Coordinates of C-alpha atoms in Angstrom, one line a residue:
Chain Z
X629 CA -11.5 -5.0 15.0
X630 CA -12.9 -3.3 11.7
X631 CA -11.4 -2.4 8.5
X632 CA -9.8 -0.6 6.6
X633 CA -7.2 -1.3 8.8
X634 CA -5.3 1.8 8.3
X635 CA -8.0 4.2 8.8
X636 CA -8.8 2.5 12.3
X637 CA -5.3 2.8 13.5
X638 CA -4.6 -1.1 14.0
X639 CA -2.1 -0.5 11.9
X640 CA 0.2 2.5 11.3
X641 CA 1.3 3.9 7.9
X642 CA 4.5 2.0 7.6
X643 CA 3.2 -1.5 8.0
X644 CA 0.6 -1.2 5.7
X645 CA 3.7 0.0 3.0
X646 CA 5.0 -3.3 4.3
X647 CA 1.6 -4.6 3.4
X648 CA 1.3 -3.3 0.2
X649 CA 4.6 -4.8 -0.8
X650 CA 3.6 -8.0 0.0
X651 CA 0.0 -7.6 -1.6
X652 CA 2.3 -6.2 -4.6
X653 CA 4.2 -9.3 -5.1
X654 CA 1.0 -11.4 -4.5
X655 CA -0.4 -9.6 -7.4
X656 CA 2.6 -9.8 -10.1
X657 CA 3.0 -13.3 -9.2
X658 CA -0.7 -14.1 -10.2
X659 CA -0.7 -11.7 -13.6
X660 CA 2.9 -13.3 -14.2
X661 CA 1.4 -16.9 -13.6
X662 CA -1.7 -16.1 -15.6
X663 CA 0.7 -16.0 -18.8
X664 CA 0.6 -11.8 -18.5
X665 CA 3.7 -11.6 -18.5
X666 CA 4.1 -11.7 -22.3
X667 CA 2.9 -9.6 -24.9
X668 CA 2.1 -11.9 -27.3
X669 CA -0.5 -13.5 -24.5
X670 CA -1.9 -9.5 -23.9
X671 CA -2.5 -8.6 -27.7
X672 CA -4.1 -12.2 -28.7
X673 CA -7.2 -10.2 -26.7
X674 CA -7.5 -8.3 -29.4
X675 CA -7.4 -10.7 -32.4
X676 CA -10.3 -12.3 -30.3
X677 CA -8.0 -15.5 -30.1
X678 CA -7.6 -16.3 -26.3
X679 CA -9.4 -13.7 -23.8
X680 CA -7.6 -14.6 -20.6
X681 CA -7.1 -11.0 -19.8
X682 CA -10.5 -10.3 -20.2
X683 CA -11.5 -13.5 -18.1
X684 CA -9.0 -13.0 -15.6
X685 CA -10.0 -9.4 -15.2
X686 CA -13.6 -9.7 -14.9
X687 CA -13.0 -12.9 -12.3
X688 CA -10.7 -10.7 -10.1
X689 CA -13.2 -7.7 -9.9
X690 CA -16.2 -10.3 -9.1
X691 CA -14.0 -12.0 -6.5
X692 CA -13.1 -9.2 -4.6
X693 CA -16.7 -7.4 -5.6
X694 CA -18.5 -10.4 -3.8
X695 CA -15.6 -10.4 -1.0
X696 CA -16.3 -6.7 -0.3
X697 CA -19.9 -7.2 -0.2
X698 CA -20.1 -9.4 2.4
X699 CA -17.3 -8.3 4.5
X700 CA -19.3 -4.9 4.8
X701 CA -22.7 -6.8 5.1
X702 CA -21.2 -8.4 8.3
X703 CA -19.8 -5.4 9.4
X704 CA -16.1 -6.0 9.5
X705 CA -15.4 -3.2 6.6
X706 CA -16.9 0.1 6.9
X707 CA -17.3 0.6 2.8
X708 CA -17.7 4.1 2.9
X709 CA -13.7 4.2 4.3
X710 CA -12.6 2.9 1.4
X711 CA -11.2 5.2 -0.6
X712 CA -12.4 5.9 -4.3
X713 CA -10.9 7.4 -6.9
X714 CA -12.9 10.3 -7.5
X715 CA -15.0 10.4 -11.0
X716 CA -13.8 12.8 -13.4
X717 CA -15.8 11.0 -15.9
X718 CA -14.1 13.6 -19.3
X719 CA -10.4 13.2 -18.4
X720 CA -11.1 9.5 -17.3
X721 CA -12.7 8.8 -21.0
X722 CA -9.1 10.9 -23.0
X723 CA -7.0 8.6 -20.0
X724 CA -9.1 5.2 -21.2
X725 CA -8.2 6.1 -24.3
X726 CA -4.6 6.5 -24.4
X727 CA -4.4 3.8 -22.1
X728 CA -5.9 1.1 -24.5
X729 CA -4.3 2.5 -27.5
X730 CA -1.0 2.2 -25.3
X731 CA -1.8 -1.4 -24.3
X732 CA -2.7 -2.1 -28.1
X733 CA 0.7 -0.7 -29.2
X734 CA 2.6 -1.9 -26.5
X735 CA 1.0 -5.1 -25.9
X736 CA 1.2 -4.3 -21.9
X737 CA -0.6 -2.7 -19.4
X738 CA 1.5 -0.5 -16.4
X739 CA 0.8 -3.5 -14.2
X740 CA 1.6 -6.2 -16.5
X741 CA 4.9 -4.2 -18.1
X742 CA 6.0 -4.4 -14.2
X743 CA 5.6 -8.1 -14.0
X744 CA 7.1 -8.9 -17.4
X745 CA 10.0 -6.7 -16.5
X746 CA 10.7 -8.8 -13.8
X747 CA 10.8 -11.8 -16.1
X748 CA 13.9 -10.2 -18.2
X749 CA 11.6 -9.0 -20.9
X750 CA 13.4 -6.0 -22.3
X751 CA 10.3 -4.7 -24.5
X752 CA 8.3 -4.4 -21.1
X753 CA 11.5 -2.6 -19.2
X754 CA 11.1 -0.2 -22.5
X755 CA 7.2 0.0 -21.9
X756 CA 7.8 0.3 -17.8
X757 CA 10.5 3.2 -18.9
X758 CA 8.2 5.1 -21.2
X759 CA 5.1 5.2 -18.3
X760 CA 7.7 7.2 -16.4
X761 CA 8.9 9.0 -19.1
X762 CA 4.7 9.8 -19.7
X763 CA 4.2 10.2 -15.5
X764 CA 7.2 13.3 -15.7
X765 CA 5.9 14.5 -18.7
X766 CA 2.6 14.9 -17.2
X767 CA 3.7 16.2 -14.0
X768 CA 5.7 18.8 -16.3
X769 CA 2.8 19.3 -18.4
X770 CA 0.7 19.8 -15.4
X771 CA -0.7 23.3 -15.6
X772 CA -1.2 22.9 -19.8
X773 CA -3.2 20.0 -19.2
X774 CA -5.2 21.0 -15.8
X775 CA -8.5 22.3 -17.9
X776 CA -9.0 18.9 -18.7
X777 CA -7.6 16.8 -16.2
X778 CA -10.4 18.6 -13.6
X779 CA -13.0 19.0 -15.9
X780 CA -16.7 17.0 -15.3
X781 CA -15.6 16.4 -11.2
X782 CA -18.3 14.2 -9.9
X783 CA -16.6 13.2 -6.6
X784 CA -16.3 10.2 -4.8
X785 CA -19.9 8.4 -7.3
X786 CA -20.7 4.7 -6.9
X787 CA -23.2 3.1 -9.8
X788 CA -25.2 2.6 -6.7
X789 CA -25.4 6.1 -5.5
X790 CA -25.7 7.3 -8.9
X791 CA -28.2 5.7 -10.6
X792 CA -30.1 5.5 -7.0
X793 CA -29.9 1.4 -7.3
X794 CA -29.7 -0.6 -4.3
X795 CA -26.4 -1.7 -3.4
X796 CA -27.0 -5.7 -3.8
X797 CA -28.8 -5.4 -7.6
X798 CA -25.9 -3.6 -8.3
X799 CA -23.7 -6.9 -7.3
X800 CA -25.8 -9.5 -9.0
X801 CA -25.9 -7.7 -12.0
X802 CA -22.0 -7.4 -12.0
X803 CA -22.4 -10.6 -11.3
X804 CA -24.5 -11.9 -14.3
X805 CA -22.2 -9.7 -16.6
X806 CA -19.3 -11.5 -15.5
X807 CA -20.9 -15.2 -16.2
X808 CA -22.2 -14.1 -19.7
X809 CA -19.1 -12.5 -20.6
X810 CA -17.3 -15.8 -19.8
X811 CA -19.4 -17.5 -21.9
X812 CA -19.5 -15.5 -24.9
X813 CA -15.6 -15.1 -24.3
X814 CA -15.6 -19.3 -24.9
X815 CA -17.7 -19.3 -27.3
X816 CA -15.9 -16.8 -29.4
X817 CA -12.7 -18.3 -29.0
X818 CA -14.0 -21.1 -30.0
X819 CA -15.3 -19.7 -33.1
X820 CA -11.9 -18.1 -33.9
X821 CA -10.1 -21.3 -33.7
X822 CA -12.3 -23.2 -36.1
X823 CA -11.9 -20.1 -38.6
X824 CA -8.3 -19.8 -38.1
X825 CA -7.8 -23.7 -38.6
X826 CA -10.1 -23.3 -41.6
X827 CA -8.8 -20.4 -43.5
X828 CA -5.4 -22.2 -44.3
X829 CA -6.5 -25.2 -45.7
X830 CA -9.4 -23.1 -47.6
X831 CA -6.5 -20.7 -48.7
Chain S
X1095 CA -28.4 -33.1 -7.4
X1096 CA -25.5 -33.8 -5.8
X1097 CA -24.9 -36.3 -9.1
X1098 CA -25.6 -33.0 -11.2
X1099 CA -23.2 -31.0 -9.1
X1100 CA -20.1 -33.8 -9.5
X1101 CA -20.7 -33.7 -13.5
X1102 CA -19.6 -29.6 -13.8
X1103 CA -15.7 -28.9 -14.0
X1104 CA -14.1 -26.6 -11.3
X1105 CA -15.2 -23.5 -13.5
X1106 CA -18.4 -24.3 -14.1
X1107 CA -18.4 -24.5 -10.0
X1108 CA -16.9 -21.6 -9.4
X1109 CA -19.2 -20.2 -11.8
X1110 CA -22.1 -21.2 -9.8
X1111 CA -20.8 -20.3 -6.4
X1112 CA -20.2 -16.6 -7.8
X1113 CA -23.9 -16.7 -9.4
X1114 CA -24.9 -17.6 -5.6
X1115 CA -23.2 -15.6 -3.8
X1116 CA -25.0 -12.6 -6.1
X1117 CA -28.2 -14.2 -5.9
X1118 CA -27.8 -13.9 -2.0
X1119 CA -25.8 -10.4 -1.8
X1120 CA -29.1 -8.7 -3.8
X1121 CA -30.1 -8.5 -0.3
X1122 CA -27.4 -6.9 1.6
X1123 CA -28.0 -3.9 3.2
X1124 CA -26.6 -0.7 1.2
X1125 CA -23.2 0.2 3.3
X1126 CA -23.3 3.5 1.0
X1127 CA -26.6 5.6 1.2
X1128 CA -27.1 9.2 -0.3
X1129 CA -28.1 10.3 3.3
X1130 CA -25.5 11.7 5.6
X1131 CA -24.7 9.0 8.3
X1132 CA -22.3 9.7 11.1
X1133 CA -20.3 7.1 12.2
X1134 CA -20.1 7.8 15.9
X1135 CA -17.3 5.4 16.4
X1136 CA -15.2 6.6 13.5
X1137 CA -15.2 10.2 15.0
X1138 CA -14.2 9.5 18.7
X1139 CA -11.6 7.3 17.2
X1140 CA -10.6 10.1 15.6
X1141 CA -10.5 12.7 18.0
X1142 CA -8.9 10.0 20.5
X1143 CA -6.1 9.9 18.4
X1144 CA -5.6 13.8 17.8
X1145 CA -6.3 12.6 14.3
X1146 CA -8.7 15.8 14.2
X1147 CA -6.4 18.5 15.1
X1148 CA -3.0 19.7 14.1
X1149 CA -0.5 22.2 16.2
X1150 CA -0.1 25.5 15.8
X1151 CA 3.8 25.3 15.7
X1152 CA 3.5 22.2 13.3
X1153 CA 1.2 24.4 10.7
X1154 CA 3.7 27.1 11.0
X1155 CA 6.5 24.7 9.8
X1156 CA 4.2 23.6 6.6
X1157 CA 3.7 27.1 5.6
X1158 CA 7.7 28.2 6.2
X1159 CA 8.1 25.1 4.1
X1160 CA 5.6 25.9 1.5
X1161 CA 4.0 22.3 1.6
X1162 CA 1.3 22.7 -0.9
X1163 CA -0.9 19.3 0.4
X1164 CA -3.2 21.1 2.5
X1165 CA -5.5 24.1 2.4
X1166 CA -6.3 26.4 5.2
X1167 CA -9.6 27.5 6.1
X1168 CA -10.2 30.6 7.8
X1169 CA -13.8 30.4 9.2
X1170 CA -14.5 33.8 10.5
X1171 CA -16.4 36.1 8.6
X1172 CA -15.2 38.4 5.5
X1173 CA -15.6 41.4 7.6
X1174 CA -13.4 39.9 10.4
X1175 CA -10.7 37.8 8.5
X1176 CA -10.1 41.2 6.0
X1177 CA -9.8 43.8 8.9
X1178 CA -7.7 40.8 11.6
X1179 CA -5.0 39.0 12.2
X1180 CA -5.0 36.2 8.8
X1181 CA -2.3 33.1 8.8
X1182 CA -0.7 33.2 5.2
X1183 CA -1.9 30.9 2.7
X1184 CA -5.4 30.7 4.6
X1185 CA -8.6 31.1 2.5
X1186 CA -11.1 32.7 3.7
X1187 CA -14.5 30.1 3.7
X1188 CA -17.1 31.0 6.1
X1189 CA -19.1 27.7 7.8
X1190 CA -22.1 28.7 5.6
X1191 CA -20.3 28.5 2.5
X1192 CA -18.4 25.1 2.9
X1193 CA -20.5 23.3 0.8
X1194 CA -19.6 25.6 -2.3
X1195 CA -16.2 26.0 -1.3
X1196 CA -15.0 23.2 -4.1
X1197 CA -12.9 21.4 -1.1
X1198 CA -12.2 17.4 -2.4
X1199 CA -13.4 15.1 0.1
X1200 CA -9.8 13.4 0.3
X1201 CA -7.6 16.4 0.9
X1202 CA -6.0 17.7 3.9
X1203 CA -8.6 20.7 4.8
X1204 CA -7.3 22.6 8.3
X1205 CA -9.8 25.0 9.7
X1206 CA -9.4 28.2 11.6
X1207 CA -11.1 30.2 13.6
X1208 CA -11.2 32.6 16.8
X1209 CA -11.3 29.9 19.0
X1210 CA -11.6 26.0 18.4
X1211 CA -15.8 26.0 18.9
X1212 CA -16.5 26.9 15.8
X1213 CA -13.3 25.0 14.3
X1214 CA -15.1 22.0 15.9
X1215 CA -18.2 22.5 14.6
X1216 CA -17.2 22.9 10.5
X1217 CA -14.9 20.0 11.2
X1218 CA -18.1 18.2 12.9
X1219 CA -20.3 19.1 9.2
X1220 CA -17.5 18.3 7.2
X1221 CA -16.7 14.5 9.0
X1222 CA -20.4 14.0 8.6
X1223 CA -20.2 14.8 4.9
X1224 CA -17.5 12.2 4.2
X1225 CA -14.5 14.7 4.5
X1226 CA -11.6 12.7 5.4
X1227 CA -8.7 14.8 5.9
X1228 CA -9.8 17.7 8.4
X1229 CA -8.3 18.9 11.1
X1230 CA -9.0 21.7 13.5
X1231 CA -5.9 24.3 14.0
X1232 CA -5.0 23.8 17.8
X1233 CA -6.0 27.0 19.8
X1234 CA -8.0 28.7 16.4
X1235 CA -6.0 32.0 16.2
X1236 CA -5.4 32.6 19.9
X1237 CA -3.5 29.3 19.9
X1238 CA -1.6 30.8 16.6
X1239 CA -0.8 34.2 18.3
X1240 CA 0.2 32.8 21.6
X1241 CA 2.0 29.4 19.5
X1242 CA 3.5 30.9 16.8
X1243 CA 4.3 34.1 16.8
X1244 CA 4.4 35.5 20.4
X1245 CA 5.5 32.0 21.8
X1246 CA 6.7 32.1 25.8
X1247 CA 10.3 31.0 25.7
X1248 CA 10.8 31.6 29.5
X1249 CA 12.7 27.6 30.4
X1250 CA 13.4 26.7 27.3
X1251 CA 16.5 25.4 26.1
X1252 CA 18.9 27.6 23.5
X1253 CA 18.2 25.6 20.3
X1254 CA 14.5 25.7 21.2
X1255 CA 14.9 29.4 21.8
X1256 CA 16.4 30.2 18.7
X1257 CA 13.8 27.5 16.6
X1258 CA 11.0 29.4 18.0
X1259 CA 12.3 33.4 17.3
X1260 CA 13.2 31.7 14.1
X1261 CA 9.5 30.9 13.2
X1262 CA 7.9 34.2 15.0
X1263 CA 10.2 36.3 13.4
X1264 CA 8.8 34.8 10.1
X1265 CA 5.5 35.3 10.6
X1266 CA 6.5 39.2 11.8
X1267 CA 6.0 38.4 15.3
X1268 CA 8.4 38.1 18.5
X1269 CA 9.1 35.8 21.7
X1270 CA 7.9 36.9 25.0
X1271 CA 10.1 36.6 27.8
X1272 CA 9.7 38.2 31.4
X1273 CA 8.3 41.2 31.6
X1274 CA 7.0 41.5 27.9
X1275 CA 5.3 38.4 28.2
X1276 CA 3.6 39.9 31.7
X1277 CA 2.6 43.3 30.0
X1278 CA 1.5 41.1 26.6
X1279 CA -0.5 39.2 28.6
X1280 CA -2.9 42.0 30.2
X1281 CA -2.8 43.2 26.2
X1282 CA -6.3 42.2 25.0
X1283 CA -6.6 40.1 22.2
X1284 CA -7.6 42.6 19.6
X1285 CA -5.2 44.9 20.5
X1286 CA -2.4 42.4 20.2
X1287 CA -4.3 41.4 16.7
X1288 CA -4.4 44.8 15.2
X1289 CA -0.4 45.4 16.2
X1290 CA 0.6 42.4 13.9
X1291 CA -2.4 43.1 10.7
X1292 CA 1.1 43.0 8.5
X1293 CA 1.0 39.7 7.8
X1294 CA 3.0 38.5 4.5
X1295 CA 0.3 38.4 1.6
X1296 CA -1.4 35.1 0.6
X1297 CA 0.4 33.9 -2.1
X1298 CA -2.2 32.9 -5.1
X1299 CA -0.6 29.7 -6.4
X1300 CA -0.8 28.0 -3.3
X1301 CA -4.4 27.2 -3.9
X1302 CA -3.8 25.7 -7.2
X1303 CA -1.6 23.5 -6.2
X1304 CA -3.3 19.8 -6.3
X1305 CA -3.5 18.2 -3.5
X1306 CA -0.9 15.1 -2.6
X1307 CA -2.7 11.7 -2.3
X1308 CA -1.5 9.0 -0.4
X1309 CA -3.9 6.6 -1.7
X1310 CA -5.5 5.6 -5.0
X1311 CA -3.7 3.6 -7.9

């Protein structure tokens, strides 16, 4: 048996939708249950207070980075199967973008907005109702924005294939990012609660 | 060490586990190389599903429906595909041109030609190259004449009858039955081609259309 399940036929297309409704609800539940499923959690990212997004993030892509890895290394996933979104690197830049200005505004990511809505929150329904809005708008939009939305195509591009680096640096180095970025996320958390519990006394 | 290990909390444990595990996956083996590598295994899987090829009749219905999720390559050369028989909405790519054809490696690309060999062969390049969506039109053009708009419909049932002169009719061609289909037969290819060259022009937005993904997030 080898994987991607789908593309080897052990499953057909409608139980992996029956899949990814399951691995759906797998994944509110753990953005919900990492506290994502407020705003006020989201935003405090970006007054440097409490970087759980950012550690939560960066564990999940080393997780399933180092999962992936070996999987493929002992030959149960055939990586180049797996589909990737191809690089557009322009458009993807303009998307980033809006996206964090949107999750700076809104305090909520698509993802997160979903999970929160299914806690009651009525700011996320309104969030989870404008990225439809936005989607139909797009689709509407579709031949105004086009120029950009295909500009720089660079295909299916790994940072491996691209920068010609082997496969497993690649990894560690992910790897290394991730451990120094937890530690400078503690240590700057840190920092901003002595500050903030200094300022009002100071004040 | 073990007294070193039981002094770090859970996430300083993890931490060290992940910093492992990279230390260790430095030396797996690249499962993505710039070189082209066929996966033998992939391909027969495919073709052993009929993953790699798509029926005549069933392309006909995605045209008369105008899906837009799929382009059509007509392999033949310019000479050939501009003076013969063309299916509407095909492009015209020949195999040595493929590569600057702009085709997205995960949209569904069907390819045409004369027969199936040389269907079989692009599809063959294209696999290699990481092309996940092609399929080879069943019977190349033949298969479309004979399929599509001449089908037999000596045996077949009324509603089938009337489904297949619905579709031949649209594509400005006619059922054989009988006797037509006996004299059609000794008609040689080209002559057949050359009676039908009015073929309903290629409409230009088709191509624009993006391609409908399944996958992705």
């Amino acid at each position: 048996m080898m994987a991607p399940f789908l593309k080897y036929g052990v499953f057909g297309s409608e139980t992996s939708l029956v899949v990814a409704f399951l691995l759906g609800i797998g994944f509110g539940f753990a953005l919900e249950r990492a506290g994502f499923g407020s705003a006020r959690k989201l935003v405090s990212q970006f007054y440097l207070d409490d970087l759980a997004v950012f550690k939560v993030m960066f564990t999940a892509i080393v997780t399933a980075m180092l999962g992936v890895t070996y999987l493929s290394w002992i030959g149960f996933l055939n990586l180049s199967l797996v589909y990737l979104v191809p690089t557009n690197l322009l458009p993807q830049i303009v998307g980033g973008l809006v996206l964090g200005a949107g999750f700076v505004i809104g305090g909520y990511c698509p993802g997160t907005a979903l999970a929160a809505t299914a806690t009651g929150r009525v700011d996320a329904l309104t969030y989870g109702a404008g990225l439809y809005v936005g989607t139909l708008l797009f689709a509407e939009a579709y031949p105004l924005v086009k120029g950009l939305h295909t500009a720089t195509p660079m295909g299916q591009t790994t940072i491996p294939q691209y920068f010609n680096l082997p496969y497993g640096l690649v990894v560690f180095a992910v790897v290394l990012m991730a451990l120094g970025g937890f530690a400078g996320a503690g240590w700057v958390e840190k920092k901003m609660a002595t500050q903030r519990t200094i300022e009002p006394t100071a004040s | 060490m073990l007294q070193f290990f039981t002094t770090l909390s859970t996430n300083q444990r993890l931490a060290l586990l992940a910093f492992v595990l990279g230390l260790v996956a430095i030396a797996a083996t690249p499962a993505r190389g710039g070189r082209v590598t066929v996966d033998a295994r992939e391909m027969a899987l495919l073709m052993e599903k009929g993953a790699d090829r798509v029926p005549a009749r069933t392309l006909a219905d995605w045209i008369i429906q105008a899906r837009s999720d799929f382009r059509l390559i007509d392999l033949r050369d310019p000479a050939t595909f501009a003076a013969g028989l063309r299916i509407p909405t095909a492009e015209n790519v020949p195999v040595g041109t493929l590569a600057q054809a702009g085709l997205a490696r995960d949209e569904k690309i069907l390819l045409v030609a004369d027969d199936e060999t040389r269907a079989a062969q692009a599809w063959f390049l294209l696999e290699a190259q990481g092309y996940k969506g092609v399929r080879i039109v069943e019977g190349g053009l033949r298969g479309w004449r004979e399929q599509v708009m001449y089908p037999r419909v000596d045996g077949v049932d009324a509603a089938q009858r009337a489904r297949l002169e619905a579709i031949s009719a649209h594509f400005g061609g006619a059922p054989r039955s009988g006797e037509t289909a006996a004299a059609s037969d000794t008609m040689s290819a080209p002559a057949v081609a050359q009676a039908v060259v009015p073929v309903p022009p290629i409409p230009a937005a088709k191509k624009a259309a993006p391609a409908k993904k399944r996958e992705g997030c």
